[in-house]
Structure formats: structure tokens, C-alpha cells
Amino acid sequence: MPDRLTVLSPTGHLGFTPIETGSFQVGVERRPDFLIADSGSCDIGPHPLGADEHPSPQAWQRHDLEVMLLAARRLGVPMVVGSASDTGTDRGVEQYARIIRELAHAHRLPAFRLATISAEVRPEDLLRRLEEGQRIAGLDGRPDLTVDVLKRTSRAVAVMGVEPIIRALDLGADVIVAGRSSDSALFAAPAIRAGFPEAAAYYLGKVLECASFAAEPFMGKESILGTVTHEAVTVTAMHPGQRCTPASLASHAMYERADPFFERLPGGVLDMTHCRYEQHDEKTTRVTGFAFRRDPAYRVKLEGAGRVGERALSIAGIRDPYTIRHIDQVIAWARGKVEEAWGQPGERYRLFYHVYGRDGVMGAWEPQAAITSQELCLVVEAVADRWEDAEIICALGTRNLFYARLPEVKGTAGTAALMMDEVLRGKPGYEWTVNHVIGVRDPLEFFRVTVAEVTG
């Protein structure tokens, strides 16, 4: 059993924007035991999963895979990529595997073993489980999954834990392209397989998943190096201008969750309540005190998205102070004119006003109610079954911002200004339909591991 294992993390989202290669090469020269990167996120919204498309340019995905593959094969260490092509569907796994084969051929690489791990779940399979009486429990306040909601689901994936990746490593994989994956599990898998404590392994994954976001000052897409031992985790910034400090690691470990001290994972929870952070050297912080508690039953998270219609967008600006103070009345007027023509919103259409400068980012969660800017930007979004309907509804809901009848207004125009006259055609609208967990007898139940030799 080794006394330490090192992992180089070059990016928090492979392909989203290109990896910065300078700090990556610094990390490669430290000869890590693994190169690991996550390529997926829910932050990109439900469209890529529902439509089964990659939102990131393929040229950037190829760039990042090439940078990692050439370094991994030169060092002779495994390379792991999770949530392939942003969503981790079968299409994404096949796309990345194809790029890996093409790169191997282009660079005439010596033969290596490529593992692919599928994570896509057919809605029909979930429907069968529901009909057999299996409960699929909702997360974040959602009700349990129902047949009606499942029928609105275009595509679904299961989120894998460490077990499928360990299985691929056991089969001798040199390169692993995994479907939808728990970010932390990607990094924890080789450490757990090597015999390190689960708590240390999962903490390593938690702080490496977004690469240089765990260092300071802020720099995206820079590499960091993590080392796990049987007692601690140390993390080192590879960019010459960055440091990993107790504050930078702690703040990253605690972000993106309602409860900052607990990280839910397939099979258990990482408890960071009693973590201790120490500055080990100028660029490195050492962490101890984490704990991991296994769940009584193993559960797998499911994600799914379904199409809701064609989407039209228009952009208007508001500068008049009186109109800004009465923006809700202005929007109500515009909504009313749409409802006069199209009836109440519902299955036939949906209409949204995103008010940037007030709550366009946070929505109902925005804690500051008062508008303090001198101008607002309104993005008007209409969704309907047919594009032609969405376009008309969006135009009607936007142009009536000009004609809102407010008390004390004596002027005739100038209430709003359009950024452009035309209505923009957006990608079709999708919604998250599945954000649930399901109990499984085997952690590999939803995942299929395949290994094949690749020759350059």
C-alpha cells in the first residue's frame, strides 16, 4: 500500500474554456500519479441534457483532452475524465472516446487501454421501476417521481460514485471516459482503491474538483496538485501567482451547498465540520479532521430534463426613473395585453420577464428589494409549442412595455428602448424533470464499463 498518492487537476470543467497550459505543465513536472478532470455541470441548465447537445465548442473539448492525454501517456499514468461532454450522456461518452482514438492516431501513441463508462438511463427503465412499486425520492423539496413527470422527460442520466471508476481501473484502464459522475468521486476513486481512508479520499475530491478555484487570488483554469496520505490532504497551487491557503481551501470546500459542512455523495456524506487547515508552505495548505459516514442503503442520484417548447427572446432597456420605480406595474400591463389576446399562461404558452438590475440573477432569492441602478434591462422570454406563436407572444409582451399607462405620466414615449427590433429565436426550452434519488442493490447497477485497446 502506498503512503501517498498525488492527483493533478487542470480544470473544473473540461472543455468549457481551454485549459491554461503553463501551470498544467508545471504540475506535470511534479510527476503526479493521476491526471483527473470533470467535464460536467448542472449549472449549464437543462437544455444540453434534454436535447443531448454539448454547449462547449468541440475544438475546446479536443484541446483539453489532447493536453491531458499526451501528458498522461508521456508520464505513463492513468487519465480520468468524468461527465463527458458536459452532461455525461452516452453521446458524450462516445464523442470523447472518438476524440481520444483520433488523438492517439494523430500522435502515433503507443497502445493503451481505454475504458468507457455509460451512465444514461432510459426513461422506460425508470417507468418500469415505478410500476413495480420502487420509490424514486425527490431532492430539494421535489415530490417523489411520478409517471406523468417521467413521461415529460426526454433524457436521463444516473450520477456514478467511485465504484464504476474503480472497476475500470481494476480492468487495467489507462484512460477512462466516464458518463455523468459525482465530481468528488472522480478524484476519490483511485485513492480509495489504493487503500486510503474514504474521508481523506472524498475530501481530496471535494477540493480538487474545480482546480484553481481552491487557490487565491482568483484565476480560472489553472492547475492544482492534491496529495492524500492516511492522515491528511495537502493541496498546492501550480500557477506561480497563486497560493492554496487555509481560507481559499475552506471557502471552496464550503461553497455550492445549502449546508456548507456536509457534502452528499453516492453512498454517504462527507462531514467537514471539524476540518483543520494549516499553511504547510508558501503555496500549500494541509487539511485534517474530515469524516465520512456511510448511508444505511446505497442510493444513486438521477437527473433528467424534458422539452417544454420553442423559445423566443427580446431585450428592452428602461432609463426613465419614474418607470423604473413602477416597473412591476409596467410588466403587469404588458402581461395583461398578452393575456387579452392569448388567455392565461399555462400549457398554451409561458411568459417570463427577467429584470436585470433588480433580481434578474437571484429571482425570488434576491434579498435586496430596492432598485439602486439608474437603468434596468428586461429580457422577455416566451415559450410555446410553435415558434411562430412564441415569436408573436414575445413581441406583444415586449412592445407593450412602451404603452404602459401609469398615473402622473404626461409624456407619450421614452418608457423603454429596444436593443434590437427583431425577436431572437432561442434554443428550445427544457426544464429539469428529474432531480431524485433511487436505492440500488449494486453501485454498478446503472453503469456499464467497457474496456478496449487503442493503438496509435
GROMACS .gro file of C-alpha atoms in nm:
model
  456
    1MET     CA    1   0.000   0.000   0.000
    2PRO     CA    2   0.150   0.342  -0.094
    3ASP     CA    3   0.198   0.606   0.174
    4ARG     CA    4   0.076   0.885  -0.056
    5LEU     CA    5  -0.100   0.943  -0.387
    6THR     CA    6  -0.093   1.260  -0.596
    7VAL     CA    7  -0.354   1.389  -0.842
    8LEU     CA    8  -0.319   1.681  -1.083
    9SER     CA    9  -0.644   1.869  -1.151
   10PRO     CA   10  -0.611   2.101  -1.453
   11THR     CA   11  -0.966   2.238  -1.479
   12GLY     CA   12  -1.302   2.240  -1.309
   13HIS     CA   13  -1.497   2.191  -1.633
   14LEU     CA   14  -1.304   2.031  -1.918
   15GLY     CA   15  -1.381   2.200  -2.249
   16PHE     CA   16  -1.589   2.485  -2.106
   17THR     CA   17  -1.297   2.718  -2.184
   18PRO     CA   18  -0.946   2.590  -2.272
   19ILE     CA   19  -0.708   2.472  -2.000
   20GLU     CA   20  -0.424   2.714  -1.918
   21THR     CA   21  -0.126   2.500  -2.018
   22GLY     CA   22   0.151   2.685  -1.829
   23SER     CA   23   0.053   2.576  -1.477
   24PHE     CA   24  -0.054   2.237  -1.615
   25GLN     CA   25   0.299   2.168  -1.737
   26VAL     CA   26   0.438   2.279  -1.400
   27GLY     CA   27   0.212   2.018  -1.242
   28VAL     CA   28   0.312   1.750  -1.491
   29GLU     CA   29   0.676   1.802  -1.399
   30ARG     CA   30   0.582   1.705  -1.042
   31ARG     CA   31   0.501   1.360  -1.186
   32PRO     CA   32   0.154   1.305  -1.035
   33ASP     CA   33   0.007   0.957  -1.009
   34PHE     CA   34  -0.317   1.054  -1.187
   35LEU     CA   35  -0.450   1.329  -1.417
   36ILE     CA   36  -0.819   1.382  -1.347
   37ALA     CA   37  -1.077   1.634  -1.469
   38ASP     CA   38  -1.450   1.675  -1.451
   39SER     CA   39  -1.630   1.788  -1.765
   40GLY     CA   40  -1.986   1.837  -1.650
   41SER     CA   41  -2.218   2.061  -1.457
   42CYS     CA   42  -2.583   2.128  -1.383
   43ASP     CA   43  -2.501   2.499  -1.391
   44ILE     CA   44  -2.544   2.499  -1.769
   45GLY     CA   45  -2.918   2.436  -1.729
   46PRO     CA   46  -3.144   2.157  -1.852
   47HIS     CA   47  -3.120   2.218  -2.228
   48PRO     CA   48  -2.793   2.031  -2.301
   49LEU     CA   49  -2.916   1.718  -2.124
   50GLY     CA   50  -3.269   1.727  -2.261
   51ALA     CA   51  -3.156   1.799  -2.618
   52ASP     CA   52  -2.845   1.579  -2.579
   53GLU     CA   53  -2.615   1.853  -2.705
   54HIS     CA   54  -2.278   1.979  -2.584
   55PRO     CA   55  -2.279   2.354  -2.506
   56SER     CA   56  -1.900   2.372  -2.520
   57PRO     CA   57  -1.722   2.404  -2.859
   58GLN     CA   58  -1.577   2.071  -2.968
   59ALA     CA   59  -1.247   2.243  -3.052
   60TRP     CA   60  -1.204   2.336  -2.684
   61GLN     CA   61  -1.300   1.987  -2.571
   62ARG     CA   62  -1.045   1.839  -2.811
   63HIS     CA   63  -0.780   2.084  -2.691
   64ASP     CA   64  -0.823   1.986  -2.327
   65LEU     CA   65  -0.837   1.613  -2.399
   66GLU     CA   66  -0.521   1.642  -2.611
   67VAL     CA   67  -0.333   1.832  -2.340
   68MET     CA   68  -0.423   1.572  -2.079
   69LEU     CA   69  -0.383   1.263  -2.299
   70LEU     CA   70  -0.033   1.350  -2.423
   71ALA     CA   71   0.087   1.428  -2.071
   72ALA     CA   72  -0.070   1.114  -1.922
   73ARG     CA   73   0.078   0.884  -2.184
   74ARG     CA   74   0.420   1.054  -2.154
   75LEU     CA   75   0.415   1.002  -1.778
   76GLY     CA   76   0.261   0.656  -1.807
   77VAL     CA   77  -0.014   0.735  -1.553
   78PRO     CA   78  -0.392   0.697  -1.578
   79MET     CA   79  -0.613   0.980  -1.700
   80VAL     CA   80  -0.976   1.009  -1.588
   81VAL     CA   81  -1.245   1.238  -1.731
   82GLY     CA   82  -1.596   1.242  -1.587
   83SER     CA   83  -1.936   1.369  -1.704
   84ALA     CA   84  -1.808   1.360  -2.062
   85SER     CA   85  -1.917   1.642  -2.290
   86ASP     CA   86  -2.096   1.841  -2.019
   87THR     CA   87  -2.390   1.611  -1.949
   88GLY     CA   88  -2.239   1.261  -1.940
   89THR     CA   89  -2.492   1.101  -2.175
   90ASP     CA   90  -2.394   0.811  -2.397
   91ARG     CA   91  -2.345   1.057  -2.683
   92GLY     CA   92  -2.093   1.250  -2.474
   93VAL     CA   93  -1.901   0.937  -2.375
   94GLU     CA   94  -1.887   0.818  -2.736
   95GLN     CA   95  -1.780   1.165  -2.855
   96TYR     CA   96  -1.490   1.184  -2.609
   97ALA     CA   97  -1.385   0.824  -2.678
   98ARG     CA   98  -1.379   0.902  -3.050
   99ILE     CA   99  -1.166   1.213  -2.992
  100ILE     CA  100  -0.925   1.010  -2.777
  101ARG     CA  101  -0.888   0.750  -3.054
  102GLU     CA  102  -0.833   1.023  -3.315
  103LEU     CA  103  -0.569   1.191  -3.098
  104ALA     CA  104  -0.393   0.859  -3.038
  105HIS     CA  105  -0.379   0.801  -3.411
  106ALA     CA  106  -0.268   1.159  -3.492
  107HIS     CA  107   0.017   1.145  -3.237
  108ARG     CA  108   0.103   0.777  -3.305
  109LEU     CA  109   0.078   0.695  -2.935
  110PRO     CA  110   0.180   0.350  -2.811
  111ALA     CA  111  -0.116   0.120  -2.744
  112PHE     CA  112  -0.319   0.184  -2.429
  113ARG     CA  113  -0.644   0.065  -2.274
  114LEU     CA  114  -0.944   0.297  -2.297
  115ALA     CA  115  -1.240   0.244  -2.064
  116THR     CA  116  -1.581   0.398  -2.126
  117ILE     CA  117  -1.850   0.409  -1.859
  118SER     CA  118  -2.208   0.464  -1.968
  119ALA     CA  119  -2.443   0.643  -1.728
  120GLU     CA  120  -2.751   0.712  -1.939
  121VAL     CA  121  -3.081   0.573  -1.812
  122ARG     CA  122  -3.375   0.510  -2.040
  123PRO     CA  123  -3.696   0.671  -1.911
  124GLU     CA  124  -3.866   0.337  -1.992
  125ASP     CA  125  -3.642   0.167  -1.735
  126LEU     CA  126  -3.740   0.419  -1.469
  127LEU     CA  127  -4.106   0.379  -1.567
  128ARG     CA  128  -4.080   0.003  -1.518
  129ARG     CA  129  -3.930   0.054  -1.173
  130LEU     CA  130  -4.212   0.291  -1.079
  131GLU     CA  131  -4.470   0.040  -1.198
  132GLU     CA  132  -4.300  -0.226  -0.986
  133GLY     CA  133  -4.352  -0.001  -0.685
  134GLN     CA  134  -3.998   0.126  -0.638
  135ARG     CA  135  -3.981   0.469  -0.480
  136ILE     CA  136  -3.778   0.740  -0.654
  137ALA     CA  137  -3.750   1.017  -0.395
  138GLY     CA  138  -3.733   1.386  -0.484
  139LEU     CA  139  -3.447   1.614  -0.378
  140ASP     CA  140  -3.462   1.978  -0.268
  141GLY     CA  141  -3.832   1.965  -0.185
  142ARG     CA  142  -3.946   1.790  -0.501
  143PRO     CA  143  -4.218   1.526  -0.463
  144ASP     CA  144  -4.141   1.165  -0.547
  145LEU     CA  145  -4.110   1.092  -0.918
  146THR     CA  146  -4.440   1.014  -1.090
  147VAL     CA  147  -4.532   0.856  -1.420
  148ASP     CA  148  -4.666   1.188  -1.550
  149VAL     CA  149  -4.340   1.370  -1.479
  150LEU     CA  150  -4.138   1.084  -1.625
  151LYS     CA  151  -4.341   1.099  -1.946
  152ARG     CA  152  -4.227   1.462  -1.985
  153THR     CA  153  -3.863   1.353  -1.960
  154SER     CA  154  -3.663   1.347  -2.282
  155ARG     CA  155  -3.338   1.210  -2.140
  156ALA     CA  156  -3.200   1.100  -1.803
  157VAL     CA  157  -2.864   1.005  -1.652
  158ALA     CA  158  -2.753   0.845  -1.327
  159VAL     CA  159  -2.469   1.003  -1.128
  160MET     CA  160  -2.198   0.747  -1.056
  161GLY     CA  161  -1.991   0.717  -0.741
  162VAL     CA  162  -1.642   0.571  -0.709
  163GLU     CA  163  -1.733   0.209  -0.786
  164PRO     CA  164  -1.753   0.218  -1.170
  165ILE     CA  165  -1.423   0.407  -1.189
  166ILE     CA  166  -1.256   0.160  -0.954
  167ARG     CA  167  -1.395  -0.118  -1.172
  168ALA     CA  168  -1.238   0.041  -1.482
  169LEU     CA  169  -0.901   0.076  -1.305
  170ASP     CA  170  -0.923  -0.288  -1.194
  171LEU     CA  171  -0.968  -0.382  -1.560
  172GLY     CA  172  -0.640  -0.210  -1.642
  173ALA     CA  173  -0.769   0.112  -1.796
  174ASP     CA  174  -0.507   0.374  -1.881
  175VAL     CA  175  -0.766   0.629  -1.991
  176ILE     CA  176  -1.119   0.647  -1.851
  177VAL     CA  177  -1.404   0.840  -2.014
  178ALA     CA  178  -1.696   0.832  -1.775
  179GLY     CA  179  -2.056   0.940  -1.815
  180ARG     CA  180  -2.232   1.153  -1.555
  181SER     CA  181  -2.024   1.136  -1.239
  182SER     CA  182  -2.007   1.277  -0.890
  183ASP     CA  183  -1.730   1.537  -0.914
  184SER     CA  184  -1.566   1.428  -0.591
  185ALA     CA  185  -1.588   1.059  -0.675
  186LEU     CA  186  -1.369   1.101  -0.983
  187PHE     CA  187  -1.076   1.204  -0.763
  188ALA     CA  188  -1.163   0.984  -0.468
  189ALA     CA  189  -1.183   0.659  -0.667
  190PRO     CA  190  -0.809   0.594  -0.721
  191ALA     CA  191  -0.733   0.695  -0.362
  192ILE     CA  192  -0.993   0.458  -0.217
  193ARG     CA  193  -0.876   0.182  -0.450
  194ALA     CA  194  -0.521   0.236  -0.321
  195GLY     CA  195  -0.638   0.189   0.038
  196PHE     CA  196  -0.656   0.545   0.168
  197PRO     CA  197  -0.937   0.639   0.412
  198GLU     CA  198  -1.266   0.727   0.243
  199ALA     CA  199  -1.290   1.058   0.432
  200ALA     CA  200  -0.949   1.175   0.307
  201ALA     CA  201  -1.020   1.050  -0.045
  202TYR     CA  202  -1.355   1.228  -0.071
  203TYR     CA  203  -1.213   1.548   0.078
  204LEU     CA  204  -0.935   1.533  -0.182
  205GLY     CA  205  -1.206   1.512  -0.448
  206LYS     CA  206  -1.406   1.795  -0.299
  207VAL     CA  207  -1.117   2.044  -0.310
  208LEU     CA  208  -0.971   1.932  -0.645
  209GLU     CA  209  -1.294   1.922  -0.846
  210CYS     CA  210  -1.276   2.289  -0.956
  211ALA     CA  211  -0.896   2.306  -0.984
  212SER     CA  212  -0.763   2.660  -0.918
  213PHE     CA  213  -1.091   2.782  -0.770
  214ALA     CA  214  -0.945   2.642  -0.447
  215ALA     CA  215  -0.648   2.881  -0.467
  216GLU     CA  216  -0.602   3.256  -0.444
  217PRO     CA  217  -0.600   3.511  -0.595
  218PHE     CA  218  -0.879   3.414  -0.836
  219MET     CA  219  -0.759   3.258  -1.163
  220GLY     CA  220  -0.973   3.014  -1.360
  221LYS     CA  221  -0.848   2.706  -1.545
  222GLU     CA  222  -0.514   2.684  -1.363
  223SER     CA  223  -0.386   2.352  -1.226
  224ILE     CA  224  -0.356   2.244  -0.864
  225LEU     CA  225  -0.191   1.934  -0.721
  226GLY     CA  226  -0.353   1.729  -0.442
  227THR     CA  227  -0.179   1.473  -0.224
  228VAL     CA  228  -0.359   1.227   0.003
  229THR     CA  229  -0.196   1.033   0.284
  230HIS     CA  230  -0.351   0.817   0.554
  231GLU     CA  231  -0.371   1.121   0.786
  232ALA     CA  232  -0.416   1.435   0.573
  233VAL     CA  233  -0.476   1.604   0.240
  234THR     CA  234  -0.242   1.872   0.106
  235VAL     CA  235  -0.319   2.092  -0.192
  236THR     CA  236  -0.064   2.302  -0.383
  237ALA     CA  237  -0.123   2.575  -0.642
  238MET     CA  238   0.079   2.522  -0.963
  239HIS     CA  239   0.047   2.875  -1.105
  240PRO     CA  240   0.339   3.093  -0.985
  241GLY     CA  241   0.097   3.369  -0.888
  242GLN     CA  242  -0.142   3.155  -0.685
  243ARG     CA  243  -0.135   3.002  -0.335
  244CYS     CA  244  -0.351   2.748  -0.161
  245THR     CA  245  -0.430   2.897   0.179
  246PRO     CA  246  -0.650   2.783   0.467
  247ALA     CA  247  -0.903   3.047   0.364
  248SER     CA  248  -0.902   2.956  -0.006
  249LEU     CA  249  -0.939   2.582   0.058
  250ALA     CA  250  -1.202   2.622   0.329
  251SER     CA  251  -1.409   2.863   0.124
  252HIS     CA  252  -1.402   2.633  -0.177
  253ALA     CA  253  -1.484   2.325   0.030
  254MET     CA  254  -1.790   2.504   0.168
  255TYR     CA  255  -1.937   2.655  -0.147
  256GLU     CA  256  -2.229   2.544  -0.368
  257ARG     CA  257  -2.430   2.381  -0.089
  258ALA     CA  258  -2.714   2.484   0.141
  259ASP     CA  259  -2.520   2.338   0.437
  260PRO     CA  260  -2.152   2.423   0.393
  261PHE     CA  261  -2.020   2.148   0.620
  262PHE     CA  262  -2.171   1.842   0.454
  263GLU     CA  263  -2.116   1.706   0.104
  264ARG     CA  264  -2.368   1.444  -0.008
  265LEU     CA  265  -2.208   1.167  -0.213
  266PRO     CA  266  -2.325   0.837  -0.358
  267GLY     CA  267  -2.318   0.602  -0.060
  268GLY     CA  268  -2.266   0.854   0.219
  269VAL     CA  269  -2.184   1.204   0.335
  270LEU     CA  270  -1.854   1.389   0.383
  271ASP     CA  271  -1.854   1.578   0.714
  272MET     CA  272  -1.620   1.880   0.717
  273THR     CA  273  -1.743   2.026   1.048
  274HIS     CA  274  -1.415   1.965   1.229
  275CYS     CA  275  -1.166   2.020   0.947
  276ARG     CA  276  -0.840   2.187   1.046
  277TYR     CA  277  -0.649   2.395   0.792
  278GLU     CA  278  -0.277   2.472   0.825
  279GLN     CA  279  -0.044   2.660   0.593
  280HIS     CA  280   0.212   2.390   0.508
  281ASP     CA  281   0.441   2.602   0.289
  282GLU     CA  282   0.407   2.915   0.076
  283LYS     CA  283   0.178   2.752  -0.183
  284THR     CA  284   0.039   2.452   0.008
  285THR     CA  285  -0.230   2.400   0.271
  286ARG     CA  286  -0.267   2.083   0.480
  287VAL     CA  287  -0.612   1.965   0.593
  288THR     CA  288  -0.713   1.709   0.856
  289GLY     CA  289  -1.024   1.638   1.062
  290PHE     CA  290  -1.271   1.526   0.790
  291ALA     CA  291  -1.508   1.233   0.841
  292PHE     CA  292  -1.718   1.012   0.617
  293ARG     CA  293  -2.040   0.839   0.718
  294ARG     CA  294  -2.186   0.566   0.501
  295ASP     CA  295  -2.559   0.569   0.433
  296PRO     CA  296  -2.758   0.265   0.556
  297ALA     CA  297  -2.859   0.200   0.194
  298TYR     CA  298  -2.676   0.295  -0.126
  299ARG     CA  299  -2.866   0.550  -0.333
  300VAL     CA  300  -2.790   0.693  -0.676
  301LYS     CA  301  -2.891   1.041  -0.791
  302LEU     CA  302  -3.087   1.069  -1.116
  303GLU     CA  303  -3.103   1.377  -1.339
  304GLY     CA  304  -3.347   1.427  -1.623
  305ALA     CA  305  -3.478   1.704  -1.846
  306GLY     CA  306  -3.782   1.743  -2.068
  307ARG     CA  307  -3.877   1.976  -2.351
  308VAL     CA  308  -4.133   2.248  -2.279
  309GLY     CA  309  -4.146   2.428  -2.616
  310GLU     CA  310  -3.993   2.673  -2.861
  311ARG     CA  311  -3.836   2.980  -2.707
  312ALA     CA  312  -3.835   3.346  -2.818
  313LEU     CA  313  -3.636   3.627  -2.656
  314SER     CA  314  -3.638   4.007  -2.673
  315ILE     CA  315  -3.433   4.267  -2.485
  316ALA     CA  316  -3.553   4.609  -2.369
  317GLY     CA  317  -3.387   4.882  -2.164
  318ILE     CA  318  -3.555   5.116  -1.914
  319ARG     CA  319  -3.393   5.450  -1.821
  320ASP     CA  320  -3.683   5.667  -1.707
  321PRO     CA  321  -3.667   5.688  -1.322
  322TYR     CA  322  -4.046   5.701  -1.283
  323THR     CA  323  -4.091   5.390  -1.497
  324ILE     CA  324  -3.817   5.211  -1.302
  325ARG     CA  325  -3.998   5.288  -0.976
  326HIS     CA  326  -4.316   5.138  -1.125
  327ILE     CA  327  -4.156   4.853  -1.318
  328ASP     CA  328  -4.390   4.589  -1.174
  329GLN     CA  329  -4.693   4.788  -1.294
  330VAL     CA  330  -4.533   4.823  -1.637
  331ILE     CA  331  -4.476   4.448  -1.660
  332ALA     CA  332  -4.829   4.379  -1.535
  333TRP     CA  333  -4.966   4.600  -1.813
  334ALA     CA  334  -4.764   4.415  -2.077
  335ARG     CA  335  -4.866   4.076  -1.937
  336GLY     CA  336  -5.229   4.187  -1.941
  337LYS     CA  337  -5.218   4.274  -2.310
  338VAL     CA  338  -5.076   3.928  -2.386
  339GLU     CA  339  -5.349   3.763  -2.179
  340GLU     CA  340  -5.618   3.962  -2.361
  341ALA     CA  341  -5.502   3.802  -2.686
  342TRP     CA  342  -5.380   3.458  -2.572
  343GLY     CA  343  -5.557   3.387  -2.246
  344GLN     CA  344  -5.398   3.292  -1.917
  345PRO     CA  345  -5.045   3.144  -1.936
  346GLY     CA  346  -5.024   2.771  -1.884
  347GLU     CA  347  -4.997   2.481  -2.123
  348ARG     CA  348  -5.054   2.703  -2.429
  349TYR     CA  349  -4.769   2.943  -2.353
  350ARG     CA  350  -4.538   3.074  -2.082
  351LEU     CA  351  -4.411   3.430  -2.046
  352PHE     CA  352  -4.119   3.548  -1.829
  353TYR     CA  353  -3.976   3.893  -1.754
  354HIS     CA  354  -3.616   3.883  -1.627
  355VAL     CA  355  -3.537   4.219  -1.466
  356TYR     CA  356  -3.160   4.264  -1.463
  357GLY     CA  357  -3.067   4.546  -1.227
  358ARG     CA  358  -3.319   4.422  -0.971
  359ASP     CA  359  -3.346   4.042  -0.941
  360GLY     CA  360  -3.256   3.902  -1.283
  361VAL     CA  361  -2.988   3.678  -1.134
  362MET     CA  362  -3.135   3.574  -0.798
  363GLY     CA  363  -3.507   3.592  -0.872
  364ALA     CA  364  -3.715   3.537  -0.560
  365TRP     CA  365  -3.397   3.468  -0.359
  366GLU     CA  366  -3.270   3.828  -0.409
  367PRO     CA  367  -3.250   3.977  -0.057
  368GLN     CA  368  -3.230   4.342  -0.169
  369ALA     CA  369  -3.571   4.461  -0.280
  370ALA     CA  370  -3.485   4.822  -0.367
  371ILE     CA  371  -3.361   4.910  -0.716
  372THR     CA  372  -3.046   5.121  -0.690
  373SER     CA  373  -2.937   5.143  -1.056
  374GLN     CA  374  -3.031   5.423  -1.294
  375GLU     CA  375  -3.137   5.181  -1.566
  376LEU     CA  376  -3.279   4.831  -1.600
  377CYS     CA  377  -3.251   4.560  -1.863
  378LEU     CA  378  -3.557   4.345  -1.926
  379VAL     CA  379  -3.517   4.012  -2.107
  380VAL     CA  380  -3.860   3.898  -2.219
  381GLU     CA  381  -3.888   3.522  -2.276
  382ALA     CA  382  -4.185   3.345  -2.431
  383VAL     CA  383  -4.225   2.967  -2.466
  384ALA     CA  384  -4.490   2.797  -2.679
  385ASP     CA  385  -4.532   2.475  -2.873
  386ARG     CA  386  -4.482   2.654  -3.206
  387TRP     CA  387  -4.204   2.904  -3.276
  388GLU     CA  388  -4.447   3.127  -3.463
  389ASP     CA  389  -4.662   3.159  -3.152
  390ALA     CA  390  -4.365   3.217  -2.921
  391GLU     CA  391  -4.240   3.494  -3.152
  392ILE     CA  392  -4.574   3.679  -3.153
  393ILE     CA  393  -4.624   3.645  -2.777
  394CYS     CA  394  -4.272   3.769  -2.710
  395ALA     CA  395  -4.316   4.069  -2.939
  396LEU     CA  396  -4.652   4.155  -2.783
  397GLY     CA  397  -4.515   4.124  -2.431
  398THR     CA  398  -4.215   4.343  -2.516
  399ARG     CA  399  -4.371   4.618  -2.723
  400ASN     CA  400  -4.642   4.682  -2.468
  401LEU     CA  401  -4.369   4.794  -2.229
  402PHE     CA  402  -4.389   5.118  -2.433
  403TYR     CA  403  -4.758   5.167  -2.373
  404ALA     CA  404  -4.800   5.100  -2.001
  405ARG     CA  405  -5.047   5.355  -1.860
  406LEU     CA  406  -4.905   5.483  -1.536
  407PRO     CA  407  -5.055   5.756  -1.319
  408GLU     CA  408  -4.899   6.103  -1.348
  409VAL     CA  409  -4.728   6.024  -1.679
  410LYS     CA  410  -4.780   6.309  -1.925
  411GLY     CA  411  -4.529   6.208  -2.195
  412THR     CA  412  -4.604   5.973  -2.480
  413ALA     CA  413  -4.284   5.782  -2.546
  414GLY     CA  414  -3.945   5.700  -2.399
  415THR     CA  415  -4.068   5.445  -2.148
  416ALA     CA  416  -3.846   5.173  -2.293
  417ALA     CA  417  -3.581   5.124  -2.560
  418LEU     CA  418  -3.537   4.804  -2.759
  419MET     CA  419  -3.185   4.671  -2.803
  420MET     CA  420  -3.296   4.549  -3.147
  421ASP     CA  421  -3.628   4.538  -3.323
  422GLU     CA  422  -3.635   4.168  -3.400
  423VAL     CA  423  -3.734   3.885  -3.169
  424LEU     CA  424  -3.448   3.637  -3.122
  425ARG     CA  425  -3.501   3.265  -3.165
  426GLY     CA  426  -3.354   3.079  -2.869
  427LYS     CA  427  -3.283   2.711  -2.839
  428PRO     CA  428  -3.591   2.507  -2.743
  429GLY     CA  429  -3.680   2.539  -2.376
  430TYR     CA  430  -3.627   2.247  -2.136
  431GLU     CA  431  -3.697   2.202  -1.767
  432TRP     CA  432  -3.544   1.982  -1.502
  433THR     CA  433  -3.794   1.700  -1.459
  434VAL     CA  434  -3.582   1.456  -1.259
  435ASN     CA  435  -3.373   1.555  -0.958
  436HIS     CA  436  -3.427   1.243  -0.749
  437VAL     CA  437  -3.251   0.952  -0.578
  438ILE     CA  438  -3.316   0.582  -0.609
  439GLY     CA  439  -3.200   0.294  -0.394
  440VAL     CA  440  -2.987   0.028  -0.565
  441ARG     CA  441  -2.862  -0.316  -0.463
  442ASP     CA  442  -2.535  -0.271  -0.653
  443PRO     CA  443  -2.349   0.062  -0.701
  444LEU     CA  444  -2.276  -0.054  -1.058
  445GLU     CA  445  -2.644  -0.115  -1.133
  446PHE     CA  446  -2.692   0.182  -1.369
  447PHE     CA  447  -2.341   0.186  -1.515
  448ARG     CA  448  -2.176  -0.020  -1.789
  449VAL     CA  449  -1.795  -0.041  -1.802
  450THR     CA  450  -1.627  -0.133  -2.131
  451VAL     CA  451  -1.252  -0.156  -2.196
  452ALA     CA  452  -1.082  -0.171  -2.535
  453GLU     CA  453  -0.727  -0.131  -2.661
  454VAL     CA  454  -0.643   0.181  -2.860
  455THR     CA  455  -0.349   0.184  -3.099
  456GLY     CA  456  -0.196   0.496  -3.244
   0.00000   0.00000   0.00000
